[in-house]
mmCIF file of C-alpha atoms in Angstrom:
data_model
loop_
_atom_site.group_PDB
_atom_site.id
_atom_site.type_symbol
_atom_site.label_atom_id
_atom_site.label_comp_id
_atom_site.label_asym_id
_atom_site.label_seq_id
_atom_site.Cartn_x
_atom_site.Cartn_y
_atom_site.Cartn_z
ATOM 1 C CA UNK A 16 0.053 0.062 -0.065
ATOM 2 C CA UNK A 17 1.367 3.256 -0.873
ATOM 3 C CA UNK A 18 1.759 5.949 1.849
ATOM 4 C CA UNK A 19 2.025 9.630 1.635
ATOM 5 C CA UNK A 20 6.076 10.212 2.287
ATOM 6 C CA UNK A 21 4.936 13.455 4.453
ATOM 7 C CA UNK A 22 2.700 11.298 6.759
ATOM 8 C CA UNK A 23 5.333 8.836 7.952
ATOM 9 C CA UNK A 24 7.787 11.612 9.241
ATOM 10 C CA UNK A 25 5.037 13.629 10.849
ATOM 11 C CA UNK A 26 3.653 10.555 12.678
ATOM 12 C CA UNK A 27 7.262 9.497 13.719
ATOM 13 C CA UNK A 28 8.086 13.214 15.050
ATOM 14 C CA UNK A 29 4.789 13.150 16.970
ATOM 15 C CA UNK A 30 5.409 9.857 18.465
ATOM 16 C CA UNK A 31 8.970 10.792 19.418
ATOM 17 C CA UNK A 32 7.767 13.918 20.999
ATOM 18 C CA UNK A 33 4.911 11.810 23.185
ATOM 19 C CA UNK A 34 7.584 9.319 24.130
ATOM 20 C CA UNK A 35 9.728 12.088 25.526
ATOM 21 C CA UNK A 36 7.144 13.872 27.425
ATOM 22 C CA UNK A 37 6.052 10.584 29.038
ATOM 23 C CA UNK A 38 9.676 9.818 29.884
ATOM 24 C CA UNK A 39 9.981 13.326 31.504
ATOM 25 C CA UNK A 40 6.906 12.756 33.413
ATOM 26 C CA UNK A 41 7.820 9.350 34.830
ATOM 27 C CA UNK A 42 11.397 9.922 35.159
ATOM 28 C CA UNK A 43 12.861 8.520 38.280
ATOM 29 C CA UNK A 44 10.207 5.582 38.369
ATOM 30 C CA UNK A 45 10.150 2.021 36.909
ATOM 31 C CA UNK A 46 7.272 0.561 34.913
ATOM 32 C CA UNK A 47 4.281 0.324 36.906
ATOM 33 C CA UNK A 48 4.022 -3.451 36.088
ATOM 34 C CA UNK A 49 7.445 -4.267 36.990
ATOM 35 C CA UNK A 50 6.431 -5.146 40.618
ATOM 36 C CA UNK A 51 9.897 -3.534 41.958
ATOM 37 C CA UNK A 52 9.877 0.075 42.271
ATOM 38 C CA UNK A 53 7.646 2.899 41.329
ATOM 39 C CA UNK A 54 4.583 4.776 42.984
ATOM 40 C CA UNK A 55 1.933 2.252 42.386
ATOM 41 C CA UNK A 56 4.134 -0.940 42.136
ATOM 42 C CA UNK A 57 6.003 -0.506 45.204
ATOM 43 C CA UNK A 58 2.976 0.966 47.404
ATOM 44 C CA UNK A 59 0.290 -1.684 47.153
ATOM 45 C CA UNK A 60 -3.306 -0.625 47.540
ATOM 46 C CA UNK A 61 -3.547 -1.508 51.235
ATOM 47 C CA UNK A 62 -0.563 0.233 52.142
ATOM 48 C CA UNK A 63 -1.930 3.518 50.489
ATOM 49 C CA UNK A 64 -5.126 3.134 52.036
ATOM 50 C CA UNK A 65 -3.527 2.751 55.467
ATOM 51 C CA UNK A 66 -1.539 5.943 54.893
ATOM 52 C CA UNK A 67 -4.737 7.686 54.114
ATOM 53 C CA UNK A 68 -6.190 6.571 57.191
ATOM 54 C CA UNK A 69 -3.185 7.333 59.436
ATOM 55 C CA UNK A 70 -2.845 10.785 57.771
ATOM 56 C CA UNK A 71 -6.581 11.725 58.071
ATOM 57 C CA UNK A 72 -6.453 10.650 61.833
ATOM 58 C CA UNK A 73 -3.397 12.788 62.671
ATOM 59 C CA UNK A 74 -4.646 15.787 60.732
ATOM 60 C CA UNK A 75 -7.998 15.585 62.267
ATOM 61 C CA UNK A 76 -6.733 14.824 65.804
ATOM 62 C CA UNK A 77 -4.414 17.852 65.717
ATOM 63 C CA UNK A 78 -7.124 20.093 64.323
ATOM 64 C CA UNK A 79 -9.587 19.231 66.891
ATOM 65 C CA UNK A 80 -6.994 19.879 69.643
ATOM 66 C CA UNK A 81 -5.992 23.270 68.342
ATOM 67 C CA UNK A 82 -9.414 24.411 67.547
ATOM 68 C CA UNK A 83 -10.602 23.228 71.027
ATOM 69 C CA UNK A 84 -7.958 24.268 73.445
ATOM 70 C CA UNK A 85 -6.702 27.432 71.509
ATOM 71 C CA UNK A 86 -10.000 29.348 72.087
ATOM 72 C CA UNK A 87 -10.560 28.140 75.640
ATOM 73 C CA UNK A 88 -7.082 28.603 76.860
ATOM 74 C CA UNK A 89 -6.842 32.016 75.428
ATOM 75 C CA UNK A 90 -10.201 32.982 76.628
ATOM 76 C CA UNK A 91 -10.580 35.317 73.647
ATOM 77 C CA UNK A 92 -11.983 33.805 69.999
ATOM 78 C CA UNK A 93 -9.044 34.168 67.612
ATOM 79 C CA UNK A 94 -8.595 33.281 63.968
ATOM 80 C CA UNK A 95 -4.654 33.253 64.096
ATOM 81 C CA UNK A 96 -3.942 30.025 65.907
ATOM 82 C CA UNK A 97 -6.698 28.178 63.682
ATOM 83 C CA UNK A 98 -4.920 29.359 60.540
ATOM 84 C CA UNK A 99 -1.305 28.725 61.441
ATOM 85 C CA UNK A 100 -2.140 25.485 62.962
ATOM 86 C CA UNK A 101 -4.214 24.190 60.095
ATOM 87 C CA UNK A 102 -1.293 25.261 57.633
ATOM 88 C CA UNK A 103 1.395 23.593 59.648
ATOM 89 C CA UNK A 104 -0.573 20.357 60.474
ATOM 90 C CA UNK A 105 -1.204 19.623 56.695
ATOM 91 C CA UNK A 106 2.162 20.440 55.639
ATOM 92 C CA UNK A 107 3.767 18.050 58.296
ATOM 93 C CA UNK A 108 1.578 15.157 57.786
ATOM 94 C CA UNK A 109 1.261 15.533 53.757
ATOM 95 C CA UNK A 110 5.065 15.466 53.815
ATOM 96 C CA UNK A 111 5.377 12.503 55.917
ATOM 97 C CA UNK A 112 2.784 10.240 54.230
ATOM 98 C CA UNK A 113 1.978 12.040 50.833
ATOM 99 C CA UNK A 114 4.696 10.008 48.990
ATOM 100 C CA UNK A 115 3.043 6.962 49.836
ATOM 101 C CA UNK A 116 -0.632 7.766 49.083
ATOM 102 C CA UNK A 117 -0.511 10.904 47.313
ATOM 103 C CA UNK A 118 -1.524 12.853 50.327
ATOM 104 C CA UNK A 119 -5.320 13.368 49.756
ATOM 105 C CA UNK A 120 -6.570 13.163 53.513
ATOM 106 C CA UNK A 121 -10.020 14.655 52.192
ATOM 107 C CA UNK A 122 -12.712 13.087 50.241
ATOM 108 C CA UNK A 123 -13.290 16.117 47.923
ATOM 109 C CA UNK A 124 -9.643 15.833 46.793
ATOM 110 C CA UNK A 125 -10.056 12.134 46.296
ATOM 111 C CA UNK A 126 -13.182 12.749 44.237
ATOM 112 C CA UNK A 127 -11.441 15.287 42.048
ATOM 113 C CA UNK A 128 -8.428 12.852 41.318
ATOM 114 C CA UNK A 129 -11.032 10.246 40.473
ATOM 115 C CA UNK A 130 -12.713 12.425 37.904
ATOM 116 C CA UNK A 131 -9.349 13.623 36.457
ATOM 117 C CA UNK A 132 -8.196 9.926 36.337
ATOM 118 C CA UNK A 133 -5.288 10.482 38.820
ATOM 119 C CA UNK A 134 -6.568 7.672 40.938
ATOM 120 C CA UNK A 135 -8.900 4.650 39.981
ATOM 121 C CA UNK A 136 -12.457 4.486 41.123
ATOM 122 C CA UNK A 137 -11.726 1.545 43.600
ATOM 123 C CA UNK A 138 -8.856 3.388 45.111
ATOM 124 C CA UNK A 139 -10.695 6.400 45.324
ATOM 125 C CA UNK A 140 -13.669 4.699 47.148
ATOM 126 C CA UNK A 141 -11.303 2.960 49.608
ATOM 127 C CA UNK A 142 -9.483 6.229 50.225
ATOM 128 C CA UNK A 143 -12.622 7.951 51.164
ATOM 129 C CA UNK A 144 -13.747 5.164 53.622
ATOM 130 C CA UNK A 145 -10.444 5.183 55.256
ATOM 131 C CA UNK A 146 -10.542 8.920 55.514
ATOM 132 C CA UNK A 147 -13.799 8.945 57.274
ATOM 133 C CA UNK A 148 -12.808 6.095 59.647
ATOM 134 C CA UNK A 149 -9.720 8.079 60.535
ATOM 135 C CA UNK A 150 -11.656 11.034 61.218
ATOM 136 C CA UNK A 151 -14.105 9.326 63.508
ATOM 137 C CA UNK A 152 -11.344 7.634 65.312
ATOM 138 C CA UNK A 153 -9.751 11.154 65.926
ATOM 139 C CA UNK A 154 -12.912 12.444 67.202
ATOM 140 C CA UNK A 155 -13.574 9.618 69.470
ATOM 141 C CA UNK A 156 -9.977 10.219 71.043
ATOM 142 C CA UNK A 157 -10.875 13.945 71.583
ATOM 143 C CA UNK A 158 -14.103 13.195 73.077
ATOM 144 C CA UNK A 159 -12.372 10.512 75.531
ATOM 145 C CA UNK A 160 -9.791 13.104 76.705
ATOM 146 C CA UNK A 161 -11.618 16.274 77.026
ATOM 147 C CA UNK A 162 -12.283 17.109 80.695
ATOM 148 C CA UNK A 163 -15.915 18.035 81.404
ATOM 149 C CA UNK A 164 -18.358 18.192 84.266
ATOM 150 C CA UNK A 165 -21.848 19.980 84.992
ATOM 151 C CA UNK A 166 -20.238 23.368 85.182
ATOM 152 C CA UNK A 167 -17.972 23.334 82.234
ATOM 153 C CA UNK A 168 -19.750 20.793 79.711
ATOM 154 C CA UNK A 169 -18.316 19.170 76.618
ATOM 155 C CA UNK A 170 -20.194 21.501 74.425
ATOM 156 C CA UNK A 171 -18.259 24.547 75.767
ATOM 157 C CA UNK A 172 -14.996 22.725 74.553
ATOM 158 C CA UNK A 173 -16.475 21.868 71.291
ATOM 159 C CA UNK A 174 -18.390 24.983 70.302
ATOM 160 C CA UNK A 175 -15.209 26.355 68.427
ATOM 161 C CA UNK A 176 -14.493 22.776 66.819
ATOM 162 C CA UNK A 177 -17.788 21.731 65.420
ATOM 163 C CA UNK A 178 -18.532 22.910 61.979
ATOM 164 C CA UNK A 179 -21.794 24.786 61.686
ATOM 165 C CA UNK A 180 -23.477 27.888 60.401
ATOM 166 C CA UNK A 181 -26.268 30.370 61.451
ATOM 167 C CA UNK A 182 -26.816 29.387 65.277
ATOM 168 C CA UNK A 183 -23.918 26.984 64.997
ATOM 169 C CA UNK A 184 -21.350 29.532 63.711
ATOM 170 C CA UNK A 185 -18.309 30.333 66.127
ATOM 171 C CA UNK A 186 -19.542 34.099 65.843
ATOM 172 C CA UNK A 187 -23.177 33.325 66.703
ATOM 173 C CA UNK A 188 -23.210 34.328 70.165
ATOM 174 C CA UNK A 189 -21.427 37.869 69.522
ATOM 175 C CA UNK A 190 -23.771 38.488 66.503
ATOM 176 C CA UNK A 191 -26.763 37.590 68.469
ATOM 177 C CA UNK A 192 -26.190 40.591 70.817
ATOM 178 C CA UNK A 193 -26.735 42.708 67.566
ATOM 179 C CA UNK A 194 -29.659 40.420 66.557
ATOM 180 C CA UNK A 195 -27.811 39.402 63.281
ATOM 181 C CA UNK A 196 -26.219 36.189 62.107
ATOM 182 C CA UNK A 197 -24.391 34.417 59.132
ATOM 183 C CA UNK A 198 -27.069 32.703 57.048
ATOM 184 C CA UNK A 199 -26.847 29.641 54.940
ATOM 185 C CA UNK A 200 -26.014 31.660 51.652
ATOM 186 C CA UNK A 201 -22.792 33.121 53.236
ATOM 187 C CA UNK A 202 -21.671 29.689 54.722
ATOM 188 C CA UNK A 203 -22.321 28.052 51.042
ATOM 189 C CA UNK A 204 -20.281 30.941 49.465
ATOM 190 C CA UNK A 205 -17.261 30.686 51.778
ATOM 191 C CA UNK A 206 -17.044 26.925 51.785
ATOM 192 C CA UNK A 207 -17.342 26.654 48.024
ATOM 193 C CA UNK A 208 -14.558 29.303 47.687
ATOM 194 C CA UNK A 209 -12.414 27.720 50.238
ATOM 195 C CA UNK A 210 -13.159 24.293 48.701
ATOM 196 C CA UNK A 211 -12.020 25.568 45.289
ATOM 197 C CA UNK A 212 -8.821 26.846 46.737
ATOM 198 C CA UNK A 213 -8.034 23.650 48.559
ATOM 199 C CA UNK A 214 -8.970 21.049 45.911
ATOM 200 C CA UNK A 215 -7.541 23.164 43.040
ATOM 201 C CA UNK A 216 -4.175 23.309 44.847
ATOM 202 C CA UNK A 217 -4.109 19.665 45.822
ATOM 203 C CA UNK A 218 -4.929 18.510 42.307
ATOM 204 C CA UNK A 219 -2.683 20.776 40.533
ATOM 205 C CA UNK A 220 0.143 19.633 42.635
ATOM 206 C CA UNK A 221 -0.555 16.104 41.826
ATOM 207 C CA UNK A 222 1.259 14.365 38.733
ATOM 208 C CA UNK A 223 -1.136 12.376 36.189
ATOM 209 C CA UNK A 224 -0.517 9.151 37.957
ATOM 210 C CA UNK A 225 -1.399 10.380 41.309
ATOM 211 C CA UNK A 226 2.224 10.937 42.463
ATOM 212 C CA UNK A 227 2.581 14.338 44.249
ATOM 213 C CA UNK A 228 5.062 16.918 43.041
ATOM 214 C CA UNK A 229 7.798 18.185 45.000
ATOM 215 C CA UNK A 230 5.895 21.168 46.713
ATOM 216 C CA UNK A 231 2.686 19.335 47.156
ATOM 217 C CA UNK A 232 2.804 19.403 50.867
ATOM 218 C CA UNK A 233 3.848 23.002 51.165
ATOM 219 C CA UNK A 234 1.276 24.334 48.611
ATOM 220 C CA UNK A 235 -1.641 22.329 49.877
ATOM 221 C CA UNK A 236 -0.905 23.382 53.365
ATOM 222 C CA UNK A 237 -0.902 26.887 52.621
ATOM 223 C CA UNK A 238 -4.278 26.573 50.625
ATOM 224 C CA UNK A 239 -5.685 25.031 53.939
ATOM 225 C CA UNK A 240 -4.437 27.939 55.863
ATOM 226 C CA UNK A 241 -6.009 30.442 53.552
ATOM 227 C CA UNK A 242 -9.363 28.494 53.379
ATOM 228 C CA UNK A 243 -9.413 28.548 57.017
ATOM 229 C CA UNK A 244 -8.752 32.471 57.445
ATOM 230 C CA UNK A 245 -11.982 32.807 54.889
ATOM 231 C CA UNK A 246 -14.219 30.289 56.459
ATOM 232 C CA UNK A 247 -13.407 30.073 60.290
ATOM 233 C CA UNK A 248 -15.369 33.223 61.499
ATOM 234 C CA UNK A 249 -18.436 31.873 59.715
ATOM 235 C CA UNK A 250 -18.471 27.997 59.599
ATOM 236 C CA UNK A 251 -15.340 26.999 61.963
ATOM 237 C CA UNK A 252 -13.659 26.103 58.542
ATOM 238 C CA UNK A 253 -15.003 22.802 57.285
ATOM 239 C CA UNK A 254 -13.125 22.432 53.929
ATOM 240 C CA UNK A 255 -12.815 18.777 54.443
ATOM 241 C CA UNK A 256 -15.950 16.607 54.654
ATOM 242 C CA UNK A 257 -14.095 13.787 56.608
ATOM 243 C CA UNK A 258 -12.949 16.498 59.479
ATOM 244 C CA UNK A 259 -16.628 17.834 59.544
ATOM 245 C CA UNK A 260 -18.084 14.200 59.799
ATOM 246 C CA UNK A 261 -15.671 13.000 62.472
ATOM 247 C CA UNK A 262 -16.450 15.572 65.148
ATOM 248 C CA UNK A 263 -20.331 15.882 64.207
ATOM 249 C CA UNK A 264 -20.597 12.319 65.112
ATOM 250 C CA UNK A 265 -19.607 12.672 68.567
ATOM 251 C CA UNK A 266 -20.891 16.112 69.148
ATOM 252 C CA UNK A 267 -24.463 15.141 68.175
ATOM 253 C CA UNK A 268 -25.212 14.055 71.815
ATOM 254 C CA UNK A 269 -23.478 16.976 73.660
ATOM 255 C CA UNK A 270 -26.413 19.562 73.643
ATOM 256 C CA UNK A 271 -25.053 21.735 70.970
ATOM 257 C CA UNK A 272 -27.035 24.761 70.078
ATOM 258 C CA UNK A 273 -27.724 23.361 66.707
ATOM 259 C CA UNK A 274 -27.591 19.628 65.794
ATOM 260 C CA UNK A 275 -24.111 18.968 63.888
ATOM 261 C CA UNK A 276 -25.592 16.344 61.793
ATOM 262 C CA UNK A 277 -28.485 18.512 60.635
ATOM 263 C CA UNK A 278 -25.921 20.823 59.243
ATOM 264 C CA UNK A 279 -23.398 18.364 57.926
ATOM 265 C CA UNK A 280 -24.926 18.424 54.408
ATOM 266 C CA UNK A 281 -23.426 21.691 53.790
ATOM 267 C CA UNK A 282 -19.920 20.485 54.674
ATOM 268 C CA UNK A 283 -20.298 17.794 52.015
ATOM 269 C CA UNK A 284 -22.033 19.397 49.147
ATOM 270 C CA UNK A 285 -19.752 22.552 48.889
ATOM 271 C CA UNK A 286 -16.407 20.555 48.783
ATOM 272 C CA UNK A 287 -17.729 18.090 46.585
ATOM 273 C CA UNK A 288 -19.237 20.734 44.154
ATOM 274 C CA UNK A 289 -15.835 22.437 44.246
ATOM 275 C CA UNK A 290 -14.226 19.020 43.442
ATOM 276 C CA UNK A 291 -16.398 18.585 40.367
ATOM 277 C CA UNK A 292 -15.724 22.227 39.250
ATOM 278 C CA UNK A 293 -11.878 21.800 39.539
ATOM 279 C CA UNK A 294 -11.906 18.452 37.765
ATOM 280 C CA UNK A 295 -14.146 20.132 34.840
ATOM 281 C CA UNK A 296 -11.535 22.890 34.555
ATOM 282 C CA UNK A 297 -8.552 20.675 34.603
ATOM 283 C CA UNK A 298 -10.429 18.258 31.878
ATOM 284 C CA UNK A 299 -11.102 21.165 29.681
ATOM 285 C CA UNK A 300 -7.884 22.861 29.981
ATOM 286 C CA UNK A 301 -6.272 19.534 29.300
ATOM 287 C CA UNK A 302 -8.311 19.134 25.955
ATOM 288 C CA UNK A 303 -7.623 22.618 24.877
ATOM 289 C CA UNK A 304 -3.688 22.287 25.659
ATOM 290 C CA UNK A 305 -3.493 19.090 23.933
ATOM 291 C CA UNK A 306 -5.066 20.487 20.952
ATOM 292 C CA UNK A 307 -2.810 23.639 20.787
ATOM 293 C CA UNK A 308 0.301 21.479 21.435
ATOM 294 C CA UNK A 309 -0.594 19.130 18.484
ATOM 295 C CA UNK A 310 -1.275 21.958 16.085
ATOM 296 C CA UNK A 311 1.993 23.394 17.089
ATOM 297 C CA UNK A 312 3.844 19.950 16.478
ATOM 298 C CA UNK A 313 2.245 19.684 13.213
ATOM 299 C CA UNK A 314 3.163 23.194 12.143
ATOM 300 C CA UNK A 315 6.674 22.631 13.167
ATOM 301 C CA UNK A 316 7.047 19.296 11.195
ATOM 302 C CA UNK A 317 5.458 20.900 8.145
ATOM 303 C CA UNK A 318 7.785 23.956 8.242
ATOM 304 C CA UNK A 319 10.914 21.562 8.505
ATOM 305 C CA UNK A 320 9.602 19.750 5.702
ATOM 306 C CA UNK A 321 9.203 22.726 3.402
ATOM 307 C CA UNK A 322 12.611 24.301 4.197
ATOM 308 C CA UNK A 323 14.230 20.771 3.206
ATOM 309 C CA UNK A 324 12.350 20.863 -0.085
ATOM 310 C CA UNK A 325 13.172 24.439 -1.006
ATOM 311 C CA UNK A 326 16.784 23.943 -2.358
ATOM 312 C CA UNK A 327 15.746 21.332 -4.837
ATOM 313 C CA UNK A 328 12.747 23.337 -6.013
ATOM 314 C CA UNK A 329 14.975 26.278 -6.697
ATOM 315 C CA UNK A 330 17.499 24.434 -8.761
ATOM 316 C CA UNK A 331 14.564 22.872 -10.895
ATOM 317 C CA UNK A 332 13.352 26.428 -11.601
ATOM 318 C CA UNK A 333 16.712 27.775 -12.425
ATOM 319 C CA UNK A 334 18.047 24.696 -14.377
ATOM 320 C CA UNK A 335 17.313 23.640 -17.991
ATOM 321 C CA UNK A 336 16.355 20.186 -19.305
ATOM 322 C CA UNK A 337 19.986 19.294 -19.965
ATOM 323 C CA UNK A 338 21.030 20.182 -16.370
ATOM 324 C CA UNK A 339 18.116 18.345 -14.887
ATOM 325 C CA UNK A 340 18.971 15.265 -16.890
ATOM 326 C CA UNK A 341 22.550 15.508 -16.039
ATOM 327 C CA UNK A 342 21.760 15.622 -12.283
ATOM 328 C CA UNK A 343 20.276 12.178 -12.728
ATOM 329 C CA UNK A 344 22.714 9.421 -13.576
ATOM 330 C CA UNK A 345 20.119 7.048 -14.505
ATOM 331 C CA UNK A 346 18.739 9.516 -16.982
ATOM 332 C CA UNK A 347 22.094 10.210 -18.624
ATOM 333 C CA UNK A 348 22.743 6.435 -19.141
ATOM 334 C CA UNK A 349 19.268 5.891 -20.715
ATOM 335 C CA UNK A 350 19.850 8.757 -23.133
ATOM 336 C CA UNK A 351 23.222 7.533 -24.179
ATOM 337 C CA UNK A 352 21.912 3.981 -24.780
ATOM 338 C CA UNK A 353 19.028 5.521 -26.989
ATOM 339 C CA UNK A 354 21.604 7.552 -29.017
ATOM 340 C CA UNK A 355 23.716 4.440 -29.583
ATOM 341 C CA UNK A 356 20.770 2.740 -30.816
ATOM 342 C CA UNK A 357 19.728 5.461 -33.213
ATOM 343 C CA UNK A 358 23.384 5.696 -34.742
ATOM 344 C CA UNK A 359 23.351 1.849 -35.158
ATOM 345 C CA UNK A 360 20.129 1.940 -36.951
ATOM 346 C CA UNK A 361 21.229 4.910 -39.130
ATOM 347 C CA UNK A 362 24.397 2.863 -40.149
ATOM 348 C CA UNK A 363 22.165 -0.197 -40.953
ATOM 349 C CA UNK A 364 19.814 1.857 -43.240
ATOM 350 C CA UNK A 365 23.021 3.314 -44.758
ATOM 351 C CA UNK A 366 24.361 -0.322 -45.499
ATOM 352 C CA UNK A 367 21.009 -1.397 -47.171
ATOM 353 C CA UNK A 368 21.029 1.673 -49.416
ATOM 354 C CA UNK A 369 24.206 0.851 -50.703
ATOM 355 C CA UNK A 370 23.567 -2.701 -51.654
ATOM 356 C CA UNK A 371 20.425 -1.433 -53.318
ATOM 357 C CA UNK A 372 22.449 0.845 -55.590
ATOM 358 C CA UNK A 373 25.034 -1.854 -56.395
ATOM 359 C CA UNK A 374 22.176 -4.343 -57.453
ATOM 360 C CA UNK A 375 20.340 -1.481 -59.488
ATOM 361 C CA UNK A 376 23.689 -0.619 -61.370
ATOM 362 C CA UNK A 377 24.456 -4.412 -62.070
ATOM 363 C CA UNK A 378 20.926 -5.035 -63.373
ATOM 364 C CA UNK A 379 21.224 -1.746 -65.630
ATOM 365 C CA UNK A 380 24.730 -3.023 -67.040
ATOM 366 C CA UNK A 381 22.926 -6.486 -67.708
ATOM 367 C CA UNK A 382 20.185 -4.725 -69.813
ATOM 368 C CA UNK A 383 22.645 -2.610 -71.828
ATOM 369 C CA UNK A 384 24.732 -5.646 -72.427
ATOM 370 C CA UNK A 385 21.728 -7.489 -73.659
ATOM 371 C CA UNK A 386 20.564 -4.565 -75.977
ATOM 372 C CA UNK A 387 24.042 -4.528 -77.602
ATOM 373 C CA UNK A 388 23.984 -8.238 -78.519
ATOM 374 C CA UNK A 389 20.469 -7.777 -80.064
ATOM 375 C CA UNK A 390 21.809 -4.939 -82.229
ATOM 376 C CA UNK A 391 24.617 -6.794 -83.402
ATOM 377 C CA UNK A 392 22.467 -9.700 -84.288
#
């Protein structure tokens, strides 16, 4: 089958570029199926799931302790310690365990990674289950060690830890003195904005195969700190459905101002909606980027081929028939062969014409001799 000669170099060039990109992306890791080294080959599924459980447990326990004791011990509500504490906790734990599991520790991040194919569906489900179990275990530890009595009940400890809005907001008591409160709409806005910031940063610092980039822990921690700064005065900084669920389960029976489980829906819907939006943006930007990259490659290959063909085209335009024939040894040999055949044919024709003339002369002489003998008789 005949193939356009311009197609094969183009395909080869595109293939080489794709291979180079894949090599750079996976540099430093072995084939995933080798079973020796590499992110997914070395760290089997249950080890990664265990890392997500341990990381979520450590993060949630540290957050619960920070949010609970900082406000009580300082006796003045402040956002400084929650913001700094959240950022440092996520940075430390993600740096410790992120290289094993990717450092999600948040169902919203896992959902976004599933949508963008950075993690499989099965692994994603197992990640989410382990994250929830880790958060519930962390809340159980906090409740078990928080001192309380009739004069200082557990709800006093948890009022700055449980996520809520409206009457469940950390500033509800202060705002109630002025007969105002933060409503559901504002809580949705701040949680959605914070979720976009956190999930977007986490997904952007993960590679295509789910491995974290070098600065994944730092950027993720800073994103959580910024998200806490935005959301803490209104919702006690949810940002993570696992973190919100764990403490809500045990605070449900502590006579809180608002039932924690009744407001838990907001702290799932907003992060998951943020995850969906982030995944959609990543997918669309990937499609556009791939299209532009392929167009640039095709244009580059086409320009290179045109530059290679230009010298021959100019020589053909400037030259004449003799020059073009002379540049082709095969054509010259064929023309020389044809010329020799023509010469031989001419010689043969000349030879045949001489024989005819000789025959005619002999015939004429014979007729003259016969005519002479007849006249003598």
